């Protein structure tokens, strides 16, 4: 308790010191406001962004909504395909062996490297962005679903067998619940990938969305708006991933072995 | 038994790749997909090689590799040192943790505009982007590793008279190596993805630039497809090399 208090106090002081330092540095001319936007400008920019909007007419809320909807579309589509496919592959060893190198390879292809190809195929519009998010989320989710089903503790399965549980019942009552924590971990990592991909995808061919906001702001020398956009993306990602973690604890009280870094 | 199952997974794996390539090739031959916007593998490689000399591919590949390795090494060194120091020295931890926790949720690609503002469009901004991709997973895993050491190891080494830096180097770092290894692998993958994206958006060479330029100048889809495959292969091969290196390094302490 005391430790947390000290930490919070140090954190507050440190951040206040940095903000004041930048503010002072800009005022005295040591730092350029364009390179290091001071807090006072960031606050002004935030007010402008929420009332007038940047570019004019597109408020922060619109940018957030557009980005969240794009992520949600790609993410939901990816999960909806990856879960049944992963369950199937994980349950059939031969299929798993056949697809393993392909899954590894497609996961290794940097999602954004598909951007030029996706533009050729689907144009520079919405569909391209959603498909890229879907691609990135899909392979992460798929490999986690497969791993979840495949690496179920064999002792659990032997125990169930000795209770004469077989086939579909075994799958539903033992394998699936044991695989769920891993699948949830995959869903969290996939969401992180979605957030990563959207920022890059929005930097090209759109003026709506948080990725477009931070890139546009730079071209107009409004770096304080870039910083606001970055902070908003960070907070949004943090909130959603904490929400998923809370949901996981609620739905899967038997899980919990898989931490933040596991993949 | 082990050997047999390895042979059978290699066999089925190759069969899977062959089926994938064959159905891709067949789909273009039979006209199920339009070969002008999605050529088959053989046609794509043939026309990509005709369009650009191999030296162009190699040159862009070399630039991408140089950037990703340079930025990754910087990020890995900074991440490891800061992560270990934040976990080992309480005072430094108080200072470093809030900054890391504040910046970590920001996706690395969101730094591209600031990277350009601070470092311009040249090499330093690419290094900075790759650095960010590597730094956060590595600093987090180093910190996690050093703060989750089995306390009996610490007590045992203390009773042998180890303390301070000696304990850090002989017990702390070896014991947290597996965590760090996970972070290094994740960091490598992220660095690679970030680099490709940075090259797509703002660069004048590298594999990411090569494919984006091909599409902007109305060039050939074949070059784009071959470029994407090269990016995937490069990531795969370098990740395997990194995994082997890490295994040799931590194998000393944690078995094979």
Coordinates of C-alpha atoms in Angstrom, one line a residue:
Chain A
X1 CA 0.0 0.0 0.0
X2 CA 2.7 2.5 1.0
X3 CA 4.7 1.3 -2.0
X4 CA 1.8 2.1 -4.4
X5 CA 1.4 5.5 -2.8
X6 CA 5.1 6.3 -3.3
X7 CA 4.9 5.1 -6.9
X8 CA 1.9 7.2 -7.6
X9 CA 3.4 10.3 -6.0
X10 CA 6.7 9.8 -7.9
X11 CA 4.8 9.3 -11.2
X12 CA 2.8 12.5 -10.7
X13 CA 5.8 14.6 -9.8
X14 CA 7.8 13.2 -12.7
X15 CA 5.1 13.8 -15.3
X16 CA 4.5 17.3 -13.8
X17 CA 8.2 18.0 -14.0
X18 CA 8.4 16.9 -17.6
X19 CA 5.4 19.0 -18.7
X20 CA 6.6 22.0 -16.8
X21 CA 10.1 21.5 -18.3
X22 CA 8.8 21.5 -21.8
X23 CA 6.5 24.5 -21.2
X24 CA 9.4 26.5 -19.7
X25 CA 11.8 25.3 -22.4
X26 CA 9.5 26.5 -25.2
X27 CA 8.7 29.8 -23.5
X28 CA 12.4 30.6 -23.1
X29 CA 13.2 29.5 -26.6
X30 CA 15.3 26.4 -25.8
X31 CA 12.8 24.1 -27.5
X32 CA 10.7 24.5 -30.6
X33 CA 7.0 24.3 -30.0
X34 CA 6.6 22.4 -33.2
X35 CA 9.0 19.7 -32.1
X36 CA 8.0 19.6 -28.4
X37 CA 4.4 20.8 -28.1
X38 CA 3.9 22.2 -24.6
X39 CA 0.9 21.1 -22.4
X40 CA -0.8 24.5 -22.8
X41 CA -1.0 24.0 -26.6
X42 CA -2.0 20.5 -26.2
X43 CA -5.0 21.6 -24.1
X44 CA -5.9 24.3 -26.6
X45 CA -5.6 21.7 -29.4
X46 CA -7.9 19.3 -27.5
X47 CA -10.5 22.0 -27.1
X48 CA -10.3 22.8 -30.8
X49 CA -10.4 19.1 -31.7
X50 CA -13.5 18.4 -29.7
X51 CA -15.4 21.6 -30.9
X52 CA -14.3 22.7 -34.3
X53 CA -12.6 19.5 -35.3
X54 CA -9.4 18.8 -37.3
X55 CA -9.6 18.9 -40.3
X56 CA -12.5 21.4 -39.7
X57 CA -15.7 19.6 -39.2
X58 CA -14.3 16.3 -38.2
X59 CA -14.2 16.2 -34.4
X60 CA -12.2 13.9 -32.2
X61 CA -15.3 11.8 -31.6
X62 CA -15.8 11.2 -35.3
X63 CA -12.2 10.1 -35.6
X64 CA -12.5 7.8 -32.6
X65 CA -15.8 6.3 -33.9
X66 CA -14.4 5.7 -37.4
X67 CA -11.3 4.0 -36.1
X68 CA -13.2 1.8 -33.6
X69 CA -15.8 0.7 -36.2
X70 CA -13.0 -0.2 -38.6
X71 CA -11.2 -2.2 -36.0
X72 CA -14.4 -3.9 -34.8
X73 CA -15.3 -5.0 -38.4
X74 CA -12.0 -6.5 -39.2
X75 CA -11.6 -8.0 -35.7
X76 CA -15.0 -9.6 -35.5
X77 CA -14.7 -11.1 -39.0
X78 CA -11.2 -12.4 -38.2
X79 CA -12.4 -14.1 -34.9
X80 CA -15.5 -15.5 -36.5
X81 CA -13.4 -17.3 -39.2
X82 CA -10.4 -18.1 -37.0
X83 CA -12.2 -19.8 -34.2
X84 CA -14.1 -22.6 -36.1
X85 CA -11.1 -23.1 -38.4
X86 CA -8.7 -23.3 -35.6
X87 CA -10.9 -25.7 -33.7
X88 CA -11.0 -27.9 -36.8
X89 CA -7.3 -27.8 -37.5
X90 CA -6.4 -28.4 -33.8
X91 CA -8.6 -31.4 -33.7
X92 CA -7.2 -33.1 -36.8
X93 CA -3.4 -33.8 -36.5
X94 CA -2.9 -34.4 -40.2
X95 CA -4.6 -31.1 -41.1
X96 CA -2.5 -29.4 -38.4
X97 CA 0.8 -30.8 -39.8
X98 CA -0.2 -29.7 -43.4
X99 CA -1.2 -26.2 -42.4
X100 CA 1.6 -25.5 -39.8
X101 CA 4.2 -24.1 -42.2
X102 CA 1.6 -22.0 -44.1
X103 CA 0.3 -20.6 -40.8
X104 CA 3.8 -19.7 -39.7
X105 CA 4.6 -18.1 -43.0
X106 CA 1.4 -16.0 -43.3
X107 CA 1.9 -14.9 -39.7
X108 CA 5.4 -13.8 -40.7
X109 CA 4.2 -11.6 -43.5
X110 CA 4.0 -8.1 -42.1
X111 CA 0.4 -7.2 -42.4
X112 CA 1.0 -3.7 -43.7
X113 CA 3.2 -5.1 -46.5
X114 CA -0.1 -6.2 -48.0
X115 CA -1.3 -2.6 -48.2
X116 CA -0.1 -2.0 -51.8
X117 CA -1.6 -5.3 -53.0
X118 CA -4.9 -4.6 -51.1
X119 CA -5.1 -1.2 -52.8
X120 CA -4.7 -2.8 -56.2
X121 CA -7.4 -5.3 -55.4
X122 CA -9.9 -3.3 -53.4
X123 CA -9.0 0.3 -54.0
X124 CA -7.8 2.7 -51.3
X125 CA -11.2 2.8 -49.4
X126 CA -12.8 1.2 -46.4
X127 CA -12.6 -2.4 -47.5
X128 CA -8.8 -2.3 -47.8
X129 CA -8.5 -1.1 -44.2
X130 CA -10.9 -3.6 -42.8
X131 CA -9.3 -6.5 -44.7
X132 CA -5.8 -5.6 -43.4
X133 CA -7.0 -5.5 -39.8
X134 CA -8.8 -8.8 -40.4
X135 CA -5.6 -10.3 -41.9
X136 CA -3.5 -9.3 -38.9
X137 CA -6.0 -10.4 -36.3
X138 CA -6.8 -13.6 -38.1
X139 CA -3.4 -15.4 -38.1
X140 CA -2.7 -14.4 -34.5
X141 CA -6.1 -15.7 -33.4
X142 CA -5.8 -18.8 -35.6
X143 CA -2.5 -19.9 -34.2
X144 CA -3.6 -19.4 -30.7
X145 CA -6.8 -21.4 -31.2
X146 CA -4.8 -24.3 -32.7
X147 CA -2.3 -24.2 -29.9
X148 CA -5.1 -24.0 -27.4
X149 CA -6.7 -27.2 -28.6
X150 CA -3.5 -29.0 -29.3
X151 CA -1.7 -28.4 -26.1
X152 CA -4.5 -29.4 -23.7
X153 CA -2.9 -31.2 -20.7
X154 CA -2.9 -34.9 -21.8
X155 CA -3.5 -35.8 -18.1
X156 CA -6.9 -34.1 -18.4
X157 CA -7.8 -36.2 -21.5
X158 CA -6.6 -39.4 -19.9
X159 CA -8.6 -38.7 -16.8
X160 CA -11.7 -38.0 -18.8
X161 CA -11.2 -41.2 -20.9
X162 CA -10.9 -43.3 -17.7
X163 CA -14.3 -41.8 -16.8
X164 CA -15.6 -43.2 -20.1
X165 CA -15.9 -39.7 -21.7
X166 CA -15.3 -39.9 -25.4
X167 CA -15.7 -38.2 -28.7
X168 CA -17.8 -35.1 -28.9
X169 CA -18.6 -35.0 -25.2
X170 CA -14.8 -35.2 -24.5
X171 CA -14.2 -32.3 -26.9
X172 CA -17.0 -30.2 -25.4
X173 CA -16.6 -30.9 -21.7
X174 CA -12.8 -31.1 -21.5
X175 CA -10.8 -29.9 -24.6
X176 CA -12.8 -26.8 -25.2
X177 CA -12.8 -25.4 -21.7
X178 CA -9.1 -26.2 -21.3
X179 CA -8.4 -24.4 -24.6
X180 CA -10.4 -21.3 -23.8
X181 CA -7.8 -19.4 -21.8
X182 CA -5.4 -19.6 -24.6
X183 CA -8.0 -18.5 -27.1
X184 CA -8.8 -15.5 -24.9
X185 CA -5.1 -14.6 -24.7
X186 CA -5.1 -14.9 -28.5
X187 CA -8.1 -12.6 -28.8
X188 CA -6.3 -10.0 -26.6
X189 CA -3.1 -10.1 -28.7
X190 CA -5.1 -10.0 -31.9
X191 CA -6.8 -6.8 -30.7
X192 CA -3.4 -5.3 -30.1
X193 CA -2.4 -6.2 -33.6
X194 CA -5.6 -4.6 -34.9
X195 CA -4.7 -1.3 -33.1
X196 CA -1.3 -1.5 -34.6
X197 CA -2.4 -2.1 -38.1
X198 CA -5.2 0.5 -38.2
X199 CA -2.8 3.3 -37.4
X200 CA -0.7 2.4 -40.4
X201 CA -3.6 1.7 -42.7
X202 CA -5.2 5.0 -41.9
X203 CA -2.1 7.0 -42.8
X204 CA -2.9 6.4 -46.4
X205 CA -6.0 7.5 -48.4
X206 CA -8.3 8.9 -45.8
X207 CA -8.8 11.9 -43.6
X208 CA -11.0 10.2 -41.0
X209 CA -9.7 8.0 -38.2
X210 CA -7.1 8.5 -35.6
X211 CA -4.2 7.3 -37.8
X212 CA -5.2 9.9 -40.4
X213 CA -5.6 12.6 -37.7
X214 CA -2.0 12.2 -36.5
X215 CA -0.6 12.1 -40.0
X216 CA -2.6 15.1 -41.3
X217 CA -1.8 17.1 -38.3
X218 CA 1.9 16.7 -39.0
X219 CA 1.5 18.0 -42.6
X220 CA -0.1 21.1 -41.2
X221 CA 2.6 21.6 -38.6
X222 CA 0.1 20.9 -35.8
X223 CA 2.2 18.5 -33.8
X224 CA 0.2 19.1 -30.6
X225 CA -2.7 17.5 -32.4
X226 CA -0.5 14.6 -33.4
X227 CA 0.4 14.1 -29.7
X228 CA -3.3 14.2 -28.7
X229 CA -4.1 11.6 -31.3
X230 CA -1.3 9.3 -30.0
X231 CA -2.5 9.7 -26.5
X232 CA -6.1 8.9 -27.5
X233 CA -5.0 5.8 -29.4
X234 CA -3.0 4.7 -26.3
X235 CA -5.9 5.3 -23.9
X236 CA -8.4 3.6 -26.2
X237 CA -6.2 0.5 -26.7
X238 CA -5.5 0.4 -22.9
X239 CA -9.2 0.6 -22.0
X240 CA -10.4 -2.0 -24.5
X241 CA -7.6 -4.5 -23.6
X242 CA -8.4 -4.0 -19.8
X243 CA -12.0 -4.6 -20.7
X244 CA -11.2 -7.8 -22.4
X245 CA -9.0 -8.9 -19.5
X246 CA -11.9 -8.2 -17.0
X247 CA -14.3 -10.1 -19.3
X248 CA -11.9 -13.0 -19.3
X249 CA -11.6 -13.1 -15.5
X250 CA -15.4 -13.0 -15.3
X251 CA -16.1 -15.7 -17.9
X252 CA -13.1 -18.0 -17.3
X253 CA -12.3 -18.2 -13.6
X254 CA -10.4 -21.4 -14.2
X255 CA -7.9 -19.8 -16.6
X256 CA -5.4 -17.2 -15.6
X257 CA -2.1 -19.0 -16.2
X258 CA -1.3 -17.0 -19.3
X259 CA 0.3 -13.7 -18.7
X260 CA 0.8 -10.6 -20.7
X261 CA 3.9 -11.7 -22.6
X262 CA 2.8 -15.2 -23.6
X263 CA 1.9 -15.7 -27.2
Chain B
X1 CA 8.8 -42.4 -32.1
X2 CA 10.0 -38.8 -32.0
X3 CA 12.0 -39.2 -35.2
X4 CA 9.1 -40.7 -37.0
X5 CA 6.7 -38.0 -36.0
X6 CA 9.2 -35.3 -37.1
X7 CA 9.5 -37.0 -40.5
X8 CA 5.8 -37.2 -40.9
X9 CA 5.3 -33.5 -40.0
X10 CA 7.9 -32.5 -42.5
X11 CA 6.2 -34.7 -45.1
X12 CA 2.7 -33.3 -44.4
X13 CA 4.0 -29.8 -44.1
X14 CA 5.6 -30.0 -47.6
X15 CA 2.4 -31.6 -48.9
X16 CA 0.4 -28.6 -47.5
X17 CA 2.7 -26.1 -49.1
X18 CA 2.6 -28.0 -52.4
X19 CA -1.3 -28.1 -52.3
X20 CA -1.4 -24.4 -51.5
X21 CA 1.0 -23.4 -54.4
X22 CA -0.7 -25.8 -56.8
X23 CA -4.2 -24.5 -56.1
X24 CA -3.0 -20.9 -56.4
X25 CA -1.4 -21.7 -59.8
X26 CA -4.4 -23.6 -60.9
X27 CA -6.8 -20.9 -59.9
X28 CA -5.0 -18.4 -62.3
X29 CA -4.7 -21.0 -65.1
X30 CA -8.4 -21.9 -65.0
X31 CA -9.4 -18.2 -64.7
X32 CA -11.0 -18.5 -61.3
X33 CA -8.9 -15.4 -60.3
X34 CA -7.8 -12.7 -62.8
X35 CA -4.1 -13.3 -63.6
X36 CA -3.6 -9.6 -64.4
X37 CA -4.3 -8.5 -60.9
X38 CA -3.4 -11.8 -59.1
X39 CA -0.8 -13.8 -61.1
X40 CA 0.1 -17.3 -60.2
X41 CA 3.4 -18.0 -58.3
X42 CA 5.3 -19.0 -61.4
X43 CA 4.1 -16.1 -63.5
X44 CA 4.7 -13.6 -60.7
X45 CA 8.3 -14.6 -60.2
X46 CA 9.0 -14.7 -63.9
X47 CA 7.6 -11.3 -64.6
X48 CA 9.0 -9.7 -61.4
X49 CA 12.5 -10.9 -62.4
X50 CA 12.0 -9.6 -65.9
X51 CA 10.9 -6.2 -64.7
X52 CA 13.5 -5.5 -62.1
X53 CA 17.1 -6.9 -61.9
X54 CA 18.0 -9.1 -59.0
X55 CA 20.3 -6.4 -57.7
X56 CA 17.4 -4.1 -57.0
X57 CA 15.7 -6.7 -54.9
X58 CA 18.9 -7.4 -53.0
X59 CA 19.7 -3.8 -52.5
X60 CA 16.3 -3.0 -51.0
X61 CA 16.5 -6.1 -48.9
X62 CA 19.9 -5.1 -47.6
X63 CA 18.6 -1.7 -46.6
X64 CA 15.6 -3.2 -44.8
X65 CA 17.8 -5.6 -43.0
X66 CA 20.3 -3.0 -42.0
X67 CA 17.6 -0.8 -40.6
X68 CA 15.8 -3.5 -38.7
X69 CA 19.0 -5.0 -37.2
X70 CA 20.4 -1.6 -36.2
X71 CA 17.1 -0.4 -34.6
X72 CA 16.5 -3.7 -33.0
X73 CA 20.0 -3.8 -31.4
X74 CA 19.5 -0.3 -30.0
X75 CA 16.0 -1.2 -28.7
X76 CA 17.2 -4.5 -27.2
X77 CA 20.2 -3.0 -25.4
X78 CA 18.1 -0.1 -24.0
X79 CA 15.2 -2.3 -23.2
X80 CA 17.3 -4.9 -21.4
X81 CA 19.3 -2.4 -19.4
X82 CA 16.4 -0.2 -18.4
X83 CA 14.1 -3.2 -17.7
X84 CA 16.7 -4.9 -15.4
X85 CA 17.7 -1.7 -13.7
X86 CA 14.0 -0.8 -13.1
X87 CA 13.5 -4.2 -11.5
X88 CA 16.7 -4.3 -9.5
X89 CA 17.0 -0.8 -8.2
X90 CA 13.9 0.4 -6.4
X91 CA 14.5 4.1 -6.9
X92 CA 15.1 3.8 -10.6
X93 CA 12.0 1.6 -10.9
X94 CA 9.9 4.4 -9.4
X95 CA 11.1 6.8 -12.1
X96 CA 11.1 4.5 -15.1
X97 CA 7.9 2.5 -14.6
X98 CA 5.3 5.3 -14.9
X99 CA 7.0 6.6 -18.1
X100 CA 7.1 3.1 -19.6
X101 CA 3.5 2.3 -18.6
X102 CA 2.3 5.6 -20.0
X103 CA 4.0 5.2 -23.4
X104 CA 3.6 1.4 -23.9
X105 CA -0.1 1.4 -25.0
X106 CA 0.7 3.8 -27.9
X107 CA 1.2 1.6 -31.0
X108 CA 4.7 2.1 -32.4
X109 CA 3.3 3.1 -35.8
X110 CA 1.5 6.1 -34.1
X111 CA 5.0 7.6 -33.6
X112 CA 5.7 7.9 -37.3
X113 CA 4.7 11.6 -37.5
X114 CA 6.7 12.5 -34.4
X115 CA 9.6 10.4 -35.7
X116 CA 9.6 12.5 -38.9
X117 CA 9.3 15.8 -36.9
X118 CA 12.2 14.9 -34.7
X119 CA 14.5 13.0 -37.1
X120 CA 13.4 14.0 -40.6
X121 CA 12.8 11.6 -43.4
X122 CA 16.2 9.9 -43.4
X123 CA 17.7 6.9 -41.7
X124 CA 17.5 8.1 -38.1
X125 CA 13.7 8.2 -38.1
X126 CA 13.6 4.5 -39.4
X127 CA 16.0 3.5 -36.6
X128 CA 13.9 5.3 -34.1
X129 CA 10.7 3.5 -35.3
X130 CA 12.3 0.1 -35.2
X131 CA 13.8 1.0 -31.8
X132 CA 10.3 1.6 -30.4
X133 CA 9.0 -1.7 -31.8
X134 CA 11.8 -3.6 -30.0
X135 CA 12.0 -1.5 -26.9
X136 CA 8.6 -1.9 -25.3
X137 CA 8.2 -5.7 -25.4
X138 CA 11.8 -6.2 -24.3
X139 CA 11.8 -3.7 -21.4
X140 CA 8.5 -5.2 -20.2
X141 CA 9.8 -8.8 -20.3
X142 CA 13.2 -7.9 -18.7
X143 CA 11.4 -6.1 -15.9
X144 CA 8.9 -9.0 -15.5
X145 CA 11.8 -11.5 -15.5
X146 CA 13.9 -9.8 -12.9
X147 CA 11.0 -9.1 -10.6
X148 CA 9.7 -12.7 -10.7
X149 CA 12.9 -14.6 -9.7
X150 CA 12.4 -17.5 -7.4
X151 CA 13.1 -16.0 -4.0
X152 CA 14.9 -19.2 -2.9
X153 CA 17.6 -18.5 -5.5
X154 CA 18.1 -15.0 -4.0
X155 CA 18.3 -16.4 -0.5
X156 CA 20.7 -19.2 -1.5
X157 CA 23.0 -16.8 -3.4
X158 CA 22.9 -14.4 -0.4
X159 CA 24.0 -17.1 1.9
X160 CA 27.0 -17.7 -0.5
X161 CA 27.9 -14.1 0.0
X162 CA 26.8 -12.7 -3.3
X163 CA 25.3 -9.2 -3.3
X164 CA 24.8 -6.1 -5.5
X165 CA 26.1 -6.4 -9.1
X166 CA 27.6 -9.8 -8.5
X167 CA 24.1 -11.1 -7.6
X168 CA 22.6 -9.3 -10.6
X169 CA 25.0 -10.8 -13.1
X170 CA 25.3 -14.3 -11.6
X171 CA 21.8 -14.9 -10.5
X172 CA 19.4 -12.2 -11.5
X173 CA 20.1 -12.1 -15.3
X174 CA 20.5 -15.8 -15.8
X175 CA 17.3 -16.5 -13.9
X176 CA 15.3 -14.0 -15.9
X177 CA 16.8 -15.1 -19.3
X178 CA 13.7 -17.1 -20.4
X179 CA 11.4 -14.1 -19.9
X180 CA 13.9 -11.8 -21.7
X181 CA 14.1 -14.4 -24.6
X182 CA 10.3 -14.2 -25.1
X183 CA 10.5 -10.4 -25.2
X184 CA 13.3 -10.5 -27.7
X185 CA 11.4 -12.7 -30.1
X186 CA 8.2 -10.6 -29.8
X187 CA 10.3 -7.4 -30.2
X188 CA 11.9 -8.8 -33.3
X189 CA 8.6 -9.5 -35.0
X190 CA 7.2 -6.1 -34.0
X191 CA 10.4 -4.3 -35.2
X192 CA 10.0 -6.0 -38.6
X193 CA 6.4 -5.1 -38.9
X194 CA 7.0 -1.5 -37.9
X195 CA 9.9 -1.1 -40.3
X196 CA 7.9 -2.3 -43.3
X197 CA 5.1 0.1 -42.4
X198 CA 7.5 3.0 -41.9
X199 CA 9.1 2.2 -45.3
X200 CA 5.6 2.1 -47.0
X201 CA 4.7 5.5 -45.6
X202 CA 7.9 7.5 -45.7
X203 CA 11.0 6.1 -47.3
X204 CA 13.0 6.1 -50.6
X205 CA 14.4 2.6 -50.3
X206 CA 13.8 -0.8 -48.6
X207 CA 11.4 -3.6 -49.4
X208 CA 8.4 -1.7 -48.0
X209 CA 9.2 1.3 -50.3
X210 CA 9.8 -1.0 -53.2
X211 CA 6.3 -2.5 -53.2
X212 CA 4.5 0.8 -52.4
X213 CA 6.5 2.6 -55.1
X214 CA 5.6 -0.2 -57.6
X215 CA 1.9 0.4 -56.9
X216 CA 2.1 4.2 -56.9
X217 CA 4.0 4.2 -60.2
X218 CA 1.4 1.8 -61.7
X219 CA 4.0 -0.9 -62.0
X220 CA 3.5 -4.6 -61.9
X221 CA 1.5 -6.6 -59.3
X222 CA 4.1 -9.4 -59.7
X223 CA 6.8 -7.2 -58.1
X224 CA 4.4 -6.4 -55.2
X225 CA 3.6 -10.1 -54.7
X226 CA 7.2 -11.2 -54.9
X227 CA 8.1 -8.3 -52.5
X228 CA 5.5 -9.4 -50.0
X229 CA 6.7 -13.0 -50.2
X230 CA 10.3 -11.8 -49.7
X231 CA 9.3 -9.8 -46.6
X232 CA 7.6 -12.8 -45.2
X233 CA 10.6 -15.1 -45.9
X234 CA 13.1 -12.6 -44.5
X235 CA 11.1 -12.3 -41.3
X236 CA 10.8 -16.1 -41.0
X237 CA 14.5 -16.8 -41.6
X238 CA 15.8 -14.0 -39.3
X239 CA 13.4 -15.0 -36.6
X240 CA 14.6 -18.6 -36.7
X241 CA 18.2 -17.3 -36.6
X242 CA 17.4 -15.2 -33.5
X243 CA 15.7 -18.1 -31.9
X244 CA 18.8 -20.3 -32.4
X245 CA 21.1 -17.6 -31.1
X246 CA 18.9 -17.2 -28.0
X247 CA 18.8 -20.9 -27.4
X248 CA 22.6 -21.1 -27.5
X249 CA 22.8 -18.3 -25.1
X250 CA 20.3 -19.3 -22.5
X251 CA 20.9 -23.0 -23.1
X252 CA 23.9 -22.6 -20.8
X253 CA 21.6 -22.0 -17.8
X254 CA 18.2 -23.5 -18.7
X255 CA 19.0 -26.7 -20.6
X256 CA 18.3 -27.4 -24.2

